[in-house]
Every structure is written in structure tokens, then in C-alpha cells.
Amino acid sequence: RAKGYSDIAEYTDEWQTLFNNARTYNEEDSWVVVDAAAIEAELNRLLEKNGLLEKKAKPLRIKLNLKSIMSKTPTKKGSNKSKKSNSSSSSRKKKKARTSEETSF
């Protein structure tokens, strides 16, 4: 499948179709049926091991603590304060540069 699977049920259904076709269209003791049974057993083992065999998936729960996030971000007062100090220090630098130019004449 080029587009992939939308969920695990779609994936397992496609495998189940393959296993059913192997049993339907081949003799019971043929290598195709024997291999299909081995692959089916391994697939089921892996799905069970990873908790993917459950019919109803557990809902995803995400806990987001905004207090800890907000405490790390600076407040508006702090950011304005730093802007003021930067602008005043830059105006001092400009003023100092002008006075040094004036004195060099």
C-alpha cells in the first residue's frame, strides 16, 4: 500500500485477508499454509507484546501544566524595562559619540 494505514485495525485486517486466502486456496499441509500460520502467530505475538491487539485503544491523555511554563517566561514589565534600559543606554552612546565628534574639530 502506497498511502499507508489509517489505524492498526486496517493493518491487521489486511494481514488476516492474506492468511485466509492462503488457507482457502492452498492445501492444508502445503508450505504456503504452514508459512502463513507461522507468520500469523508471529504477527499476533508482536501485536500482543506491544499492546496493539486491544480492540478499543486507550485514549491519549496529555497533562499540560501552564503554571510552570508561564513562570519561565518574562513578564511584560520586565521586558519593557529591559527595552527602556537598552534605549537609554543607546541614546547615551549616541550622545557621547556626538560630543567626541564636536571636540575633535
PDB file of C-alpha atoms in Angstrom:
ATOM      1  CA  ARG A   1       0.000   0.000   0.000  1.00  0.00           C
ATOM      2  CA  ALA A   2       1.461   3.289  -1.057  1.00  0.00           C
ATOM      3  CA  LYS A   3      -0.512   5.543   1.308  1.00  0.00           C
ATOM      4  CA  GLY A   4      -0.099   3.522   4.488  1.00  0.00           C
ATOM      5  CA  TYR A   5      -2.708   2.519   7.046  1.00  0.00           C
ATOM      6  CA  SER A   6      -5.037   4.797   8.957  1.00  0.00           C
ATOM      7  CA  ASP A   7      -5.060   2.575  12.050  1.00  0.00           C
ATOM      8  CA  ILE A   8      -3.872  -0.766  13.407  1.00  0.00           C
ATOM      9  CA  ALA A   9      -7.197  -2.463  12.631  1.00  0.00           C
ATOM     10  CA  GLU A  10      -6.809  -1.720   8.918  1.00  0.00           C
ATOM     11  CA  TYR A  11      -3.285  -3.141   9.017  1.00  0.00           C
ATOM     12  CA  THR A  12      -4.277  -6.343  10.804  1.00  0.00           C
ATOM     13  CA  ASP A  13      -7.346  -6.808   8.578  1.00  0.00           C
ATOM     14  CA  GLU A  14      -5.145  -6.810   5.505  1.00  0.00           C
ATOM     15  CA  TRP A  15      -2.848  -9.435   7.032  1.00  0.00           C
ATOM     16  CA  GLN A  16      -5.870 -11.514   8.050  1.00  0.00           C
ATOM     17  CA  THR A  17      -7.087 -11.449   4.432  1.00  0.00           C
ATOM     18  CA  LEU A  18      -3.707 -12.765   3.331  1.00  0.00           C
ATOM     19  CA  PHE A  19      -3.810 -15.596   5.893  1.00  0.00           C
ATOM     20  CA  ASN A  20      -7.399 -16.515   4.979  1.00  0.00           C
ATOM     21  CA  ASN A  21      -6.528 -16.609   1.275  1.00  0.00           C
ATOM     22  CA  ALA A  22      -3.559 -18.880   1.990  1.00  0.00           C
ATOM     23  CA  ARG A  23      -5.844 -21.346   3.794  1.00  0.00           C
ATOM     24  CA  THR A  24      -8.656 -21.077   1.225  1.00  0.00           C
ATOM     25  CA  TYR A  25      -6.663 -21.511  -1.973  1.00  0.00           C
ATOM     26  CA  ASN A  26      -3.977 -23.973  -0.841  1.00  0.00           C
ATOM     27  CA  GLU A  27      -3.972 -27.477   0.584  1.00  0.00           C
ATOM     28  CA  GLU A  28      -3.939 -27.740   4.363  1.00  0.00           C
ATOM     29  CA  ASP A  29      -0.401 -29.135   4.618  1.00  0.00           C
ATOM     30  CA  SER A  30       1.174 -27.036   1.848  1.00  0.00           C
ATOM     31  CA  TRP A  31       4.165 -24.841   2.588  1.00  0.00           C
ATOM     32  CA  VAL A  32       2.043 -21.738   1.876  1.00  0.00           C
ATOM     33  CA  VAL A  33      -0.438 -22.592   4.655  1.00  0.00           C
ATOM     34  CA  VAL A  34       2.356 -23.620   7.034  1.00  0.00           C
ATOM     35  CA  ASP A  35       4.259 -20.375   6.427  1.00  0.00           C
ATOM     36  CA  ALA A  36       1.080 -18.296   6.713  1.00  0.00           C
ATOM     37  CA  ALA A  37       0.345 -19.901  10.092  1.00  0.00           C
ATOM     38  CA  ALA A  38       3.894 -19.166  11.284  1.00  0.00           C
ATOM     39  CA  ILE A  39       3.734 -15.545  10.141  1.00  0.00           C
ATOM     40  CA  GLU A  40       0.271 -15.112  11.671  1.00  0.00           C
ATOM     41  CA  ALA A  41       1.488 -16.448  15.012  1.00  0.00           C
ATOM     42  CA  GLU A  42       4.497 -14.102  14.974  1.00  0.00           C
ATOM     43  CA  LEU A  43       2.359 -11.110  13.978  1.00  0.00           C
ATOM     44  CA  ASN A  44      -0.089 -11.821  16.815  1.00  0.00           C
ATOM     45  CA  ARG A  45       2.798 -12.223  19.265  1.00  0.00           C
ATOM     46  CA  LEU A  46       4.269  -8.861  18.296  1.00  0.00           C
ATOM     47  CA  LEU A  47       0.904  -7.099  18.370  1.00  0.00           C
ATOM     48  CA  GLU A  48       0.168  -8.506  21.807  1.00  0.00           C
ATOM     49  CA  LYS A  49       3.652  -7.687  23.101  1.00  0.00           C
ATOM     50  CA  ASN A  50       3.218  -4.055  22.048  1.00  0.00           C
ATOM     51  CA  GLY A  51      -0.353  -3.786  23.324  1.00  0.00           C
ATOM     52  CA  LEU A  52      -1.849  -3.368  19.868  1.00  0.00           C
ATOM     53  CA  LEU A  53      -4.292  -6.286  19.949  1.00  0.00           C
ATOM     54  CA  GLU A  54      -6.777  -4.486  22.169  1.00  0.00           C
ATOM     55  CA  LYS A  55      -9.967  -3.759  20.274  1.00  0.00           C
ATOM     56  CA  LYS A  56     -10.549  -0.417  21.929  1.00  0.00           C
ATOM     57  CA  ALA A  57      -7.469   1.728  22.143  1.00  0.00           C
ATOM     58  CA  LYS A  58      -6.934   3.729  25.289  1.00  0.00           C
ATOM     59  CA  PRO A  59      -7.409   7.456  24.761  1.00  0.00           C
ATOM     60  CA  LEU A  60      -4.299   9.552  24.702  1.00  0.00           C
ATOM     61  CA  ARG A  61      -4.006  11.724  27.792  1.00  0.00           C
ATOM     62  CA  ILE A  62      -1.722  14.719  27.855  1.00  0.00           C
ATOM     63  CA  LYS A  63      -1.195  16.736  31.013  1.00  0.00           C
ATOM     64  CA  LEU A  64      -0.123  20.281  30.366  1.00  0.00           C
ATOM     65  CA  ASN A  65       0.994  22.441  33.276  1.00  0.00           C
ATOM     66  CA  LEU A  66       0.768  26.071  32.195  1.00  0.00           C
ATOM     67  CA  LYS A  67       1.963  27.401  35.556  1.00  0.00           C
ATOM     68  CA  SER A  68       5.454  26.043  35.061  1.00  0.00           C
ATOM     69  CA  ILE A  69       5.584  27.366  31.503  1.00  0.00           C
ATOM     70  CA  MET A  70       4.336  30.824  32.499  1.00  0.00           C
ATOM     71  CA  SER A  71       6.807  31.109  35.377  1.00  0.00           C
ATOM     72  CA  LYS A  72       9.704  30.678  32.946  1.00  0.00           C
ATOM     73  CA  THR A  73       8.594  33.419  30.527  1.00  0.00           C
ATOM     74  CA  PRO A  74       9.409  37.059  31.388  1.00  0.00           C
ATOM     75  CA  THR A  75       6.551  39.369  32.286  1.00  0.00           C
ATOM     76  CA  LYS A  76       5.651  42.398  30.200  1.00  0.00           C
ATOM     77  CA  LYS A  77       7.031  44.735  32.864  1.00  0.00           C
ATOM     78  CA  GLY A  78      10.397  43.024  32.794  1.00  0.00           C
ATOM     79  CA  SER A  79      10.577  43.068  29.010  1.00  0.00           C
ATOM     80  CA  ASN A  80       9.598  46.767  28.820  1.00  0.00           C
ATOM     81  CA  LYS A  81      12.123  47.591  31.496  1.00  0.00           C
ATOM     82  CA  SER A  82      14.913  45.954  29.550  1.00  0.00           C
ATOM     83  CA  LYS A  83      13.833  47.782  26.399  1.00  0.00           C
ATOM     84  CA  LYS A  84      13.924  51.122  28.229  1.00  0.00           C
ATOM     85  CA  SER A  85      17.369  50.466  29.637  1.00  0.00           C
ATOM     86  CA  ASN A  86      18.622  49.427  26.200  1.00  0.00           C
ATOM     87  CA  SER A  87      17.167  52.503  24.523  1.00  0.00           C
ATOM     88  CA  SER A  88      18.519  54.856  27.176  1.00  0.00           C
ATOM     89  CA  SER A  89      21.993  53.299  27.015  1.00  0.00           C
ATOM     90  CA  SER A  90      21.974  53.534  23.219  1.00  0.00           C
ATOM     91  CA  SER A  91      20.956  57.205  23.373  1.00  0.00           C
ATOM     92  CA  ARG A  92      23.822  57.797  25.836  1.00  0.00           C
ATOM     93  CA  LYS A  93      26.222  56.180  23.397  1.00  0.00           C
ATOM     94  CA  LYS A  94      24.951  58.401  20.564  1.00  0.00           C
ATOM     95  CA  LYS A  95      25.253  61.490  22.740  1.00  0.00           C
ATOM     96  CA  LYS A  96      28.782  60.524  23.735  1.00  0.00           C
ATOM     97  CA  ALA A  97      29.707  59.945  20.089  1.00  0.00           C
ATOM     98  CA  ARG A  98      28.375  63.395  19.131  1.00  0.00           C
ATOM     99  CA  THR A  99      30.306  65.136  21.862  1.00  0.00           C
ATOM    100  CA  SER A 100      33.519  63.382  20.903  1.00  0.00           C
ATOM    101  CA  GLU A 101      32.983  64.465  17.284  1.00  0.00           C
ATOM    102  CA  GLU A 102      32.362  68.027  18.364  1.00  0.00           C
ATOM    103  CA  THR A 103      35.513  68.139  20.439  1.00  0.00           C
ATOM    104  CA  SER A 104      37.686  66.828  17.635  1.00  0.00           C
ATOM    105  CA  PHE A 105      37.007  69.898  15.468  1.00  0.00           C
TER     106      PHE A 105
END
